Coordinates of C-alpha atoms and ligand atoms in Angstrom, one line a residue:
X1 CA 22.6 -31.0 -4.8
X2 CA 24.6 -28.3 -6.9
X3 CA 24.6 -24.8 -4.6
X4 CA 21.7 -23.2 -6.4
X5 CA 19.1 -25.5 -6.0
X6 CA 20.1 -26.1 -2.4
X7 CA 19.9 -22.1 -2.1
X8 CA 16.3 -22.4 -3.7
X9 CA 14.8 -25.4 -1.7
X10 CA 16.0 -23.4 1.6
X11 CA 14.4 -20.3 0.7
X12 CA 11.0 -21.8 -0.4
X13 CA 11.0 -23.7 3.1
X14 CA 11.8 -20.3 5.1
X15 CA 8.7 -19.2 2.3
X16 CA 6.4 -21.3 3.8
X17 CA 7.4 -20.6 7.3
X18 CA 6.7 -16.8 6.4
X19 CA 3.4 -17.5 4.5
X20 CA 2.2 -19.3 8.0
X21 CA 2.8 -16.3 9.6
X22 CA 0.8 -14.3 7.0
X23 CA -2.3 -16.4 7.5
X24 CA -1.8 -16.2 11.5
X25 CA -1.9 -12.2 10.8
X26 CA -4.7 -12.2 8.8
X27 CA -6.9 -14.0 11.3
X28 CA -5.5 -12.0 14.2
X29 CA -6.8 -8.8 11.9
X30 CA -10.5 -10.8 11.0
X31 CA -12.0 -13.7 12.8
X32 CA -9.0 -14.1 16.0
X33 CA -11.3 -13.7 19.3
X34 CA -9.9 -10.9 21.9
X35 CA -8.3 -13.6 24.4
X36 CA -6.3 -15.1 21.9
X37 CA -4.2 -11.4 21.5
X38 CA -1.7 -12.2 23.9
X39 CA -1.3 -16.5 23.0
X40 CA -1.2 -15.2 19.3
X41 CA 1.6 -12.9 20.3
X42 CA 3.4 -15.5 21.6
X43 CA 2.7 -17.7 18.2
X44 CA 3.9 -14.7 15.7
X45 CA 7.5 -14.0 18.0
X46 CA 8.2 -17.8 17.8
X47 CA 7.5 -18.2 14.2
X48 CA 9.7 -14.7 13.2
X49 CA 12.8 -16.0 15.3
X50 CA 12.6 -18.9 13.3
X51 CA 12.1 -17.4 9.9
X52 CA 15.1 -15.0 11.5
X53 CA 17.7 -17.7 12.0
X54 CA 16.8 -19.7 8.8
X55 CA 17.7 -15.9 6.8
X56 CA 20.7 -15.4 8.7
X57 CA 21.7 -19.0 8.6
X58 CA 25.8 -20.1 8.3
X59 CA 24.5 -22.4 5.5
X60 CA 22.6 -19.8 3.2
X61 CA 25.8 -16.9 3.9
X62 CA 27.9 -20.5 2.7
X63 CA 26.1 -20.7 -0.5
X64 CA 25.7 -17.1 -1.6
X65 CA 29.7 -16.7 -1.6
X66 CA 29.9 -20.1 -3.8
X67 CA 27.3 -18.6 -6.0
X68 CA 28.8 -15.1 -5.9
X69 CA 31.5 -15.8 -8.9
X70 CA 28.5 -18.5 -10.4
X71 CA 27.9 -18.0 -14.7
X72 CA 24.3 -18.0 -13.1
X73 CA 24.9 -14.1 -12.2
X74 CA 26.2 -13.5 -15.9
X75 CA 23.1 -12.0 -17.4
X76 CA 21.7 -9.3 -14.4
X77 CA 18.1 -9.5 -14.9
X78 CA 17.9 -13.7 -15.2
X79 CA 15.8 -15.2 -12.6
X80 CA 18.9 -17.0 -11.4
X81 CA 21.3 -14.1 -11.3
X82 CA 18.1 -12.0 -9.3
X83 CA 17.6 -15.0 -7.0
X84 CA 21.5 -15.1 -5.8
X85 CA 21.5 -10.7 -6.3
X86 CA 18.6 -10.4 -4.2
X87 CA 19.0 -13.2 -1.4
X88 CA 22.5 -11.8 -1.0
X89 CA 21.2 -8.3 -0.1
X90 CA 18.5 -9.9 2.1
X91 CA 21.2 -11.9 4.2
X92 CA 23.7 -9.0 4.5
X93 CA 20.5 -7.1 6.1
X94 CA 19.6 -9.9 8.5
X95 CA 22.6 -10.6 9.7
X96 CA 23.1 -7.4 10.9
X97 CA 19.9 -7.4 13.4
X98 CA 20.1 -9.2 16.4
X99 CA 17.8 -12.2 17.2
X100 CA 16.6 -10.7 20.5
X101 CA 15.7 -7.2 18.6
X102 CA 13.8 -9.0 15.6
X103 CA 11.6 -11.1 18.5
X104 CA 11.2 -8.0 20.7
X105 CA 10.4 -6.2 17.6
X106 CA 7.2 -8.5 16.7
X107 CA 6.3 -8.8 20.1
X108 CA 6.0 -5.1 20.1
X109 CA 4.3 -5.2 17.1
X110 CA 1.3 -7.1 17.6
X111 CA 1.1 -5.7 21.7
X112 CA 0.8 -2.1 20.1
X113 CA -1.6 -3.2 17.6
X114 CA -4.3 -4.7 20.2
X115 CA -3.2 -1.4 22.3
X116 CA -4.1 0.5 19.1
X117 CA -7.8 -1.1 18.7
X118 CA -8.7 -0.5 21.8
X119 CA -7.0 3.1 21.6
X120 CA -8.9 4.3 18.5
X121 CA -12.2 2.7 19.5
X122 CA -11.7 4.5 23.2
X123 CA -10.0 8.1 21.7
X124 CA -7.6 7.5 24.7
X125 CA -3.8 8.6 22.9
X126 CA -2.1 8.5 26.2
X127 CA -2.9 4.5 26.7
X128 CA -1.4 3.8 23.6
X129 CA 1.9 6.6 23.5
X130 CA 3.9 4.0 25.8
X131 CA 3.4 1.2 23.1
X132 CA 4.9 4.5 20.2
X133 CA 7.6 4.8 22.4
X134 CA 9.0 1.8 22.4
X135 CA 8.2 1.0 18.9
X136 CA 10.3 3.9 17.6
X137 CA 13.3 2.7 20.1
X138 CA 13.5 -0.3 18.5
X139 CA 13.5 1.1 15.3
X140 CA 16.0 3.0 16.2
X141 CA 18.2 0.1 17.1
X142 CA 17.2 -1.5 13.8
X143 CA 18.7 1.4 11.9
X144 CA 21.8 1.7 13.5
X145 CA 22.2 -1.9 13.9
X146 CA 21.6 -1.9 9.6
X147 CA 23.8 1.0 9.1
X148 CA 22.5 3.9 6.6
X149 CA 23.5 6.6 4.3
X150 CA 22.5 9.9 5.7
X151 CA 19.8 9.2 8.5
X152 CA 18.6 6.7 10.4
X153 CA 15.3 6.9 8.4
X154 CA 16.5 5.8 5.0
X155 CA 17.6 2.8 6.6
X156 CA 14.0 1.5 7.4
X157 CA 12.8 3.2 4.1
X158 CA 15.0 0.8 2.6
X159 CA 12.8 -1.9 4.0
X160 CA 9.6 -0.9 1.8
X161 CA 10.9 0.8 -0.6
X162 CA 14.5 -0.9 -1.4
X163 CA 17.6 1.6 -2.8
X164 CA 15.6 4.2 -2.4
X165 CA 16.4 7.8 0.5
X166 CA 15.0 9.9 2.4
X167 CA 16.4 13.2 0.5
X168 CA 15.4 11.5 -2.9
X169 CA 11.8 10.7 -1.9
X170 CA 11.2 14.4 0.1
X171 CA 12.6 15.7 -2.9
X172 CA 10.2 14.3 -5.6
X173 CA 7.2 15.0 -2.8
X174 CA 8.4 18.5 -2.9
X175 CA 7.9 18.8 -6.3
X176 CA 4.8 17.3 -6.5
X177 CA 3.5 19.4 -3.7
X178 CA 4.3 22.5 -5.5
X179 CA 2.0 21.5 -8.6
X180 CA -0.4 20.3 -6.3
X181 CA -1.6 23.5 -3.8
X182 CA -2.3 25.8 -6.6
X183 CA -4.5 23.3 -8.1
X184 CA -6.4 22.1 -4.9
X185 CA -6.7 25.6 -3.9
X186 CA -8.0 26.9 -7.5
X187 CA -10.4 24.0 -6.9
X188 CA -11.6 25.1 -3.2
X189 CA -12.1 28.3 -4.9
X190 CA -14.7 27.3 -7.4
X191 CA -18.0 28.2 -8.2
X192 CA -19.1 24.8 -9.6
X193 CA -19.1 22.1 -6.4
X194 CA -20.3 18.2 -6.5
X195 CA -22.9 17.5 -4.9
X196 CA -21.6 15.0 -2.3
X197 CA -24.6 14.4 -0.3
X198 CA -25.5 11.4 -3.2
X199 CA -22.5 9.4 -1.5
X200 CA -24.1 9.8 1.9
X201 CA -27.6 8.7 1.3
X202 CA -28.5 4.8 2.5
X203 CA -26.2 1.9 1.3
X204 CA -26.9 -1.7 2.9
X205 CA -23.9 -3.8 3.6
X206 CA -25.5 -6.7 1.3
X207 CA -25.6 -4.4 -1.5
X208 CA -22.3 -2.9 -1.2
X209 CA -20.5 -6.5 -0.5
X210 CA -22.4 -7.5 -3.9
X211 CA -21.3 -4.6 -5.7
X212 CA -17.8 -4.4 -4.3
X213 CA -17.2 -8.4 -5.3
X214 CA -18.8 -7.7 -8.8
X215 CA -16.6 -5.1 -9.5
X216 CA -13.4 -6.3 -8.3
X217 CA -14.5 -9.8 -10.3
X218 CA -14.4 -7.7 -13.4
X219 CA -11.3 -6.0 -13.1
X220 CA -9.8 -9.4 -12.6
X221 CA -9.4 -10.1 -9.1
X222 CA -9.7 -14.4 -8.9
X223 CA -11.8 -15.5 -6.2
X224 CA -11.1 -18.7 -7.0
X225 CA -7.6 -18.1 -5.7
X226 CA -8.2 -15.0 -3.1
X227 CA -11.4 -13.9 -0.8
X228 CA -12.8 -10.6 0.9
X229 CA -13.3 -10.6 4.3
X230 CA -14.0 -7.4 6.9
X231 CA -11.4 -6.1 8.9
X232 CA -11.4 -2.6 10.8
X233 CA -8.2 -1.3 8.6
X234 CA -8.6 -3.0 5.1
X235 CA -5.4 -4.7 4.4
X236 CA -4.5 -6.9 1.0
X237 CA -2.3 -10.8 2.3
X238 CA -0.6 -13.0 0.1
X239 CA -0.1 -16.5 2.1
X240 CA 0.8 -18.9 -0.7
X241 CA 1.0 -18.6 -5.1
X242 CA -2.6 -19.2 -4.9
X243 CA -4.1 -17.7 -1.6
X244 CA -4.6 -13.9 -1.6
X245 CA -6.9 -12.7 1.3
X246 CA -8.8 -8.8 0.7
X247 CA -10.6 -6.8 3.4
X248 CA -12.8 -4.0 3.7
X249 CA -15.1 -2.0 5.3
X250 CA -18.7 -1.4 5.2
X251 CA -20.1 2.4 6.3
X252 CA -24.3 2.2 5.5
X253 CA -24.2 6.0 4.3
X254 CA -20.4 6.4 3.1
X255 CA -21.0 4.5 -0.4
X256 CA -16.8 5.4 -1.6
X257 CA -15.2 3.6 1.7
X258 CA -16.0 0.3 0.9
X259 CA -15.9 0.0 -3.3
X260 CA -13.2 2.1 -4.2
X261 CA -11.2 0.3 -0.6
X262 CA -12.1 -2.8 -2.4
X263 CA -10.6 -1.8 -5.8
X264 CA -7.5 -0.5 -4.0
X265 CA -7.0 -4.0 -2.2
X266 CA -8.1 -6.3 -5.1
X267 CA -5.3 -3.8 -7.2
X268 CA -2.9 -5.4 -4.7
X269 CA -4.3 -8.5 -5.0
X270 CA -3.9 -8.8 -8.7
X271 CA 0.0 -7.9 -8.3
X272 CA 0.1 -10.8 -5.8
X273 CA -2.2 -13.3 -8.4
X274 CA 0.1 -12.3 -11.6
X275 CA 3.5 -13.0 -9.7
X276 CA 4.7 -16.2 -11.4
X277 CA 3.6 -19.0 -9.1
X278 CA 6.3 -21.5 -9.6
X279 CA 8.9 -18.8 -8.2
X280 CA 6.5 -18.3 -5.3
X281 CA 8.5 -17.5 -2.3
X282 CA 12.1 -16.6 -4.5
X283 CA 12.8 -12.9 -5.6
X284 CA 11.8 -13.3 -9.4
X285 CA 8.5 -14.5 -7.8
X286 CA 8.2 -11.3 -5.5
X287 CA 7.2 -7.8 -5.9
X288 CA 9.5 -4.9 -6.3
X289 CA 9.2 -2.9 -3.4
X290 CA 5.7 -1.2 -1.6
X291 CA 5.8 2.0 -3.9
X292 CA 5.6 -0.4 -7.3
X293 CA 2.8 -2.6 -5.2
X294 CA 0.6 0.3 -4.6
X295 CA 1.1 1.6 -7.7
X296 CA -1.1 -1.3 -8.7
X297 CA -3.4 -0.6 -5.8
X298 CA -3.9 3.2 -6.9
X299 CA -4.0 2.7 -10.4
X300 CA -7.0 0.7 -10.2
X301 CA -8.8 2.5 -7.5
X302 CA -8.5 5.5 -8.8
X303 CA -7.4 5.8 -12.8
X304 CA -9.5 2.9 -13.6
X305 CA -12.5 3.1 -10.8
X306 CA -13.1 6.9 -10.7
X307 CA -13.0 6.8 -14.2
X308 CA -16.1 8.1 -16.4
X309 CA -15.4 5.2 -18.6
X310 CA -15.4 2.9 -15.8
X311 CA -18.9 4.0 -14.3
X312 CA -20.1 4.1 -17.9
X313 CA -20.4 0.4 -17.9
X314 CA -21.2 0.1 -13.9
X315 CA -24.0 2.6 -13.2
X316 CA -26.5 1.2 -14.6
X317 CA -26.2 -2.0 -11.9
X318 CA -25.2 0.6 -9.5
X319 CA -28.4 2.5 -9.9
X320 CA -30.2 -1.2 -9.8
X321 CA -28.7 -2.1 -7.0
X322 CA -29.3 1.0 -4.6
X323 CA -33.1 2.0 -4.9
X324 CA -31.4 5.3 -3.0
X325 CA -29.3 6.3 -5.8
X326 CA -32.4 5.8 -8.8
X327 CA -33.0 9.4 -9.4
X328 CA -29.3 10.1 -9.4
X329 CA -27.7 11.0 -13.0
X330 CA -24.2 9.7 -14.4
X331 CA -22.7 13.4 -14.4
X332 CA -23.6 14.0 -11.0
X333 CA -22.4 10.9 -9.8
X334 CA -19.3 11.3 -11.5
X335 CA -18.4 14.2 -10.1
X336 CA -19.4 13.2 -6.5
X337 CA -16.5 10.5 -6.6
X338 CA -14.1 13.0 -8.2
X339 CA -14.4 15.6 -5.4
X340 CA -11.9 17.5 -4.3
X341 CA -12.4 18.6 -0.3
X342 CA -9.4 18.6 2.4
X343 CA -10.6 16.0 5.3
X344 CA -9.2 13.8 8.3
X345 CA -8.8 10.6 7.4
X346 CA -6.6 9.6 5.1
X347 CA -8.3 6.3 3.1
X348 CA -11.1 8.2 2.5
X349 CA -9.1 11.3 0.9
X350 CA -9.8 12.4 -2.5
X351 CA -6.9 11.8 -5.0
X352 CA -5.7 14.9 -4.8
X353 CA -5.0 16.1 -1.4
X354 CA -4.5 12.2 -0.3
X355 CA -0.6 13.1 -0.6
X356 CA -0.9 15.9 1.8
X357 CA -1.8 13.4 4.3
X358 CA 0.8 11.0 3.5
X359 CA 3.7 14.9 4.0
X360 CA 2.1 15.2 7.3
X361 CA 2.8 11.4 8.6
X362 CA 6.3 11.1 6.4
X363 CA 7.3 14.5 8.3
X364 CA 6.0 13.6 11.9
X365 CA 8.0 9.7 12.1
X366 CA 10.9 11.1 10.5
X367 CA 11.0 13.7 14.0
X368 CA 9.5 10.8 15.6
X369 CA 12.1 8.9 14.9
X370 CA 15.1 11.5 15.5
X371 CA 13.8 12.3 18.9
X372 CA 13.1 16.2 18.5
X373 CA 9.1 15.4 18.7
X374 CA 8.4 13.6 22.2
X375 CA 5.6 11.0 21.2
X376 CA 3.9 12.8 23.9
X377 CA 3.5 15.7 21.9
X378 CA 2.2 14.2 19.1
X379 CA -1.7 14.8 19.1
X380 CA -0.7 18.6 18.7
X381 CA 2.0 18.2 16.6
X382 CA -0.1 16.3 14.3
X383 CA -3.7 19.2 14.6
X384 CA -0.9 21.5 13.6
X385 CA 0.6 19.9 10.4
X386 CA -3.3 19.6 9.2
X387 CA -4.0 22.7 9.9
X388 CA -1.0 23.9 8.0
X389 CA -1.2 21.4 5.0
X390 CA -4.7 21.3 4.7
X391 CA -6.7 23.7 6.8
X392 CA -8.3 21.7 9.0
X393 CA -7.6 19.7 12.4
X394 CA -9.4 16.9 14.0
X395 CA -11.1 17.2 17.6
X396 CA -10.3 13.8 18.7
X397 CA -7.2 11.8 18.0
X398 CA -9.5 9.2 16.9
X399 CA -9.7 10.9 13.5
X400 CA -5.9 12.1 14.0
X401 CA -3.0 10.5 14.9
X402 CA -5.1 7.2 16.2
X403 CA -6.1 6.5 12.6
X404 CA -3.7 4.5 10.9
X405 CA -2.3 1.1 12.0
X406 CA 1.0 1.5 10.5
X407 CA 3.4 2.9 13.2
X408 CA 1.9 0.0 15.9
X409 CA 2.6 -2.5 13.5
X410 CA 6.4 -0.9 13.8
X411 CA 6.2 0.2 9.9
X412 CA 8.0 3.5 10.1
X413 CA 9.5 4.5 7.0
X414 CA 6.2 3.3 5.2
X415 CA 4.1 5.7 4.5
X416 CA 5.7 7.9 1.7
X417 CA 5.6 4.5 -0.6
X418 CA 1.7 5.3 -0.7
X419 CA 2.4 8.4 -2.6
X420 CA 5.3 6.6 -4.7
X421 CA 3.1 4.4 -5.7
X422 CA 0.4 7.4 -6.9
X423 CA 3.3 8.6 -8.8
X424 CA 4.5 5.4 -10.5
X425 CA 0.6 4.6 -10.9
X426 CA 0.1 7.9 -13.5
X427 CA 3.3 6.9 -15.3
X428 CA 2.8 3.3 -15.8
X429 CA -1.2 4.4 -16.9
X430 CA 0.4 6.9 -19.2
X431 CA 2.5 4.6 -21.0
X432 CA -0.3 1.9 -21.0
X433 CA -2.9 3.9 -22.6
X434 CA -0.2 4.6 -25.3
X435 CA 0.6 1.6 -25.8
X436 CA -3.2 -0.2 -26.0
X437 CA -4.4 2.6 -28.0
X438 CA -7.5 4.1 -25.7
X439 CA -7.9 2.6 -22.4
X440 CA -11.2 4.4 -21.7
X441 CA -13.0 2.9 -24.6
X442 CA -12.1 -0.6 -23.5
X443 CA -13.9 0.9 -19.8
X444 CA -16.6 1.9 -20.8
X445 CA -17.2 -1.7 -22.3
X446 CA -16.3 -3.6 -19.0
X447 CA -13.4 -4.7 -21.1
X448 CA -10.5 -4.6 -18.6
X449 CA -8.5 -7.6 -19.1
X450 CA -6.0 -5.5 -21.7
X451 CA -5.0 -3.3 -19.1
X452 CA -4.7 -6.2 -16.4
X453 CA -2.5 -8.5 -18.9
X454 CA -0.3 -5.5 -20.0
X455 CA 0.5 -4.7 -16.1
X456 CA 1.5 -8.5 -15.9
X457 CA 3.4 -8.6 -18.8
X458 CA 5.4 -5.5 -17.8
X459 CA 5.4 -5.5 -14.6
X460 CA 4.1 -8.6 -12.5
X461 CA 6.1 -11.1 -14.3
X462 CA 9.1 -9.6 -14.1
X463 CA 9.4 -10.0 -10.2
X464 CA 12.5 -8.3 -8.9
X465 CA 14.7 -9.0 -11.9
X466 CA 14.7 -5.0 -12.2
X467 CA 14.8 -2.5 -9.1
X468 CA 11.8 0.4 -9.0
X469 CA 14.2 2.3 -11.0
X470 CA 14.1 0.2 -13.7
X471 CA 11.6 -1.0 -14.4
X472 CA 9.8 2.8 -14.5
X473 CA 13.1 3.3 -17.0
X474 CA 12.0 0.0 -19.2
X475 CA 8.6 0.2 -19.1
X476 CA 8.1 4.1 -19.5
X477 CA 11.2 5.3 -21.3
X478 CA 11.7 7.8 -18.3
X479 CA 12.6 8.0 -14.8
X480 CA 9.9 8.5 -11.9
X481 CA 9.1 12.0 -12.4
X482 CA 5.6 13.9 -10.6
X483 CA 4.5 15.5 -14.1
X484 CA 1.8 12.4 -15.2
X485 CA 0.2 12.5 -11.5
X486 CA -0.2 16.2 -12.5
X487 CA -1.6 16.0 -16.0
X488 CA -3.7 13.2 -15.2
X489 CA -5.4 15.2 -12.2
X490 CA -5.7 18.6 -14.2
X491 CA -7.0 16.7 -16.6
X492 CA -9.6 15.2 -14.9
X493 CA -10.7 18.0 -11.8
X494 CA -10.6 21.1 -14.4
X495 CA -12.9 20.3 -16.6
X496 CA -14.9 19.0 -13.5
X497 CA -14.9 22.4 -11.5
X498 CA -15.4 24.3 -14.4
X499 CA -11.6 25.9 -14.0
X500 CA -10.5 24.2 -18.1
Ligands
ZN601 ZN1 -2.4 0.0 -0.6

């Protein structure tokens, strides 16, 4: 077999090994019963040292350097030239972290993740601060094993969010947090306010499920090829060309959580359903990076589902299906969703302070990580940066620093590719409303499909035969700047609070 199909047939088998994991994940996270946690452990380390020495395997290092001069890597963005481009960078990583450091890694991963369930549920920080400990030493040892730039945090930034540092991304946050606090606190200042109470009223589960399945049906999620399951912190898991998995939440008198969490995942799992299945598991089959994935996620949660047009065609079944919500009016509903109101927990913040949250977590792993905040001091550290950033502070660490998943799953240098991905979200939307001539018409119509086959034309399809970079370059005609995020939030919130 000639080197690049033997490259290909290798990395579709480590593929499968990986999609196994996935699935194994996804159950620990749903159906897995509690005694399994520590058998299940076991399960996920011996399946990751295997996918481990298959990427760092002699063999694949063998045919990457016969492939490196190959008239395959002629044209750049080719899916051959991408596969051998991309699989290169990928083994140059791996074989730079040790075995035993990948396997205590996962181990780490999934302990600190039962530790964090039972943390959160129990508002008990100190049982899980041991498990934070030693998940940021071994992320230290990944980054200086890898090698970075100019701090050890770029290189686990360049996990999720590939090319891309630290100074670049706390640069662009900068600027979009200078736009943002005038506006938010203009708004805060306001003499027109929603009324939010609508949101809080009584919501069954079976309605909401309903709903939420409806909805993400007609934006184009397949169910034939993905499902929705309930998890405690909703998650989107690919696990094969044709198996995408969706959770969610269900809170009887928070009617946002669960729907607009369902468009967020679905957003994902439409990326996931319009990469091209026959390059499943190679990088022309793959998406960018995190920031480009939740740019998908975002746009459709929030440009597309808080949209007027959107609930133009929904409320009427939304009013049907909740005898709560019958006396409730469009407008008023409308500007519920849209509310702007600094709170704890970060998946159920309002698009416009939800990047203040992601600040506070980007600044506190970043000292984490460098040692000059002692995981010990965390709780306070973290009251004080919400206090500072957006004037309020939890009272239990259950709706603080216990919230999130991500640093006991080990996924430090994560977080600021949530508000990448708001900022790639408003560009791509700009350019797509351009280009299909009125997006909001086609909305208020329950016509979404345009929108859907434009992002797979531009984006999906192309896989990574273009870096972040790019692709916002090709597809917008600019770089990644924080001005659309802006106009598309003044546009919106002014006219709402009355300050237009
Ligand atoms: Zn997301």
């Amino acid at each position: 077999m000639a080197p690049y199909e033997t490259l290909c047939r290798l990395t579709r088998e480590t593929a499968i090994l990986q999609s196994i994991e996935a699935l194994i994940g996804w159950d620990e996270r749903t159906y897995m019963p509690p005694a399994a946690g520590e058998y299940r452990a076991e399960q996920m380390t011996y399946l990751a040292g295997i996918v481990h020495q298959r990427r760092t395997d002699k063999r694949i290092g063998e045919l990457l350097g016969e492939l490196a001069t190959s008239p395959l890597t002629k044209d750049k963005h080719s899916d051959e030239a991408t596969t051998i481009r991309q699989l290169q960078r990928d083994y140059i990583k791996q074989i730079k972290l040790p075995q035993t450091l990948v396997e205590e890694l996962t181990r780490a991963s999934v302990l600190g993740q039962q530790a964090w369930v039972e943390a959160r549920k129990n508002n008990d920080f100190p049982s899980f601060a041991p498990h934070v400990k030693k998940l940021f030493e071994l992320k230290r040892q990944q980054a200086e094993a890898l090698g970075y730039k100019s701090c050890p945090y770029d290189a686990l930034l360049d996990d999720f969010e590939p090319d891309a540092l630290t100074a670049d991304v706390a640069k662009v946050l900068a600027d979009l947090r200078k736009d943002l606090v005038p506006l938010v606190q203009a708004i805060a200042q306001a003499k027109k306010r929603p009324d939010a109470s609508i949101l809080t009223r009584e919501y069954p589960t079976a309605g909401q499920e309903a709903f939420g399945k409806a909805a993400a049906a007609a934006v184009g999620f397949d169910f034939h090829r993905g499902r929705l399951d309930v998890t405690h912190h909703p998650f989107c898991s690919g696990m094969g060309p044709h198996d995408c998995r969706l959770t969610t939440r269900y809170d009887e008198h928070f009617f946002p959580s669960a729907l607009f969490g369902t468009l967020h995942e679905a957003g994902h799992g439409m990326y996931d359903q319009g990469l091209r299945p026959e390059l499943y598991g190679l990088p022309p089959g793959m998406y960018v990076s995190l920031g480009i994935h939740e740019s998908q996620s975002r746009m459709w949660e929030n440009l597309v589902g808080r949209s007027r047009a959107f609930w133009q065609h929904f409320f009427p079944k939304f009013r049907e299906t909740f005898s709560s919500a019958r006396d409730v009016s469009l407008d008023n509903f409308y500007f519920a969703i849209n509310s702007v109101q600094p709170s704890l927990i970060r998946v159920e913040a309002d698009e416009a302070t939800y990047n203040l949250h992601i600040i506070v977590r980007f600044e506190l792993e970043q000292a984490l990580l460098s040692g000059d905040l002692p995981v010990d001091d965390l709780p306070g550290a973290w009251r004080e940066k919400y206090q500072q950033y957006l004037g309020i502070e939890p009272t239990d660490d259950a709706d603080g620093c216990l919230q999130d998943v991500h640093w006991s799953a080990a996924l430090i240098g994560y977080f600021p590719t949530y508000s990448l991905g708001n900022l790639y979200a408003a560009q791509f939307f700009e350019q797509a409303d351009k280009d299909l001539g009125g997006l909001a018409t086609q909305f208020s119509c329950g016509d979404f499909a345009p929108l859907l086959q434009w992002l797979q034309r531009n984006i999906h399809h192309r896989g990574q035969c273009h870096t972040a970079a790019e692709l916002i370059q090709l597809v917008t005609h600019k770089p990644l700047t924080h001005a659309p995020l802006i106009r598309h939030l003044r546009a919106k919130l002014e006219p709402l609070y009355g300050l237009a």
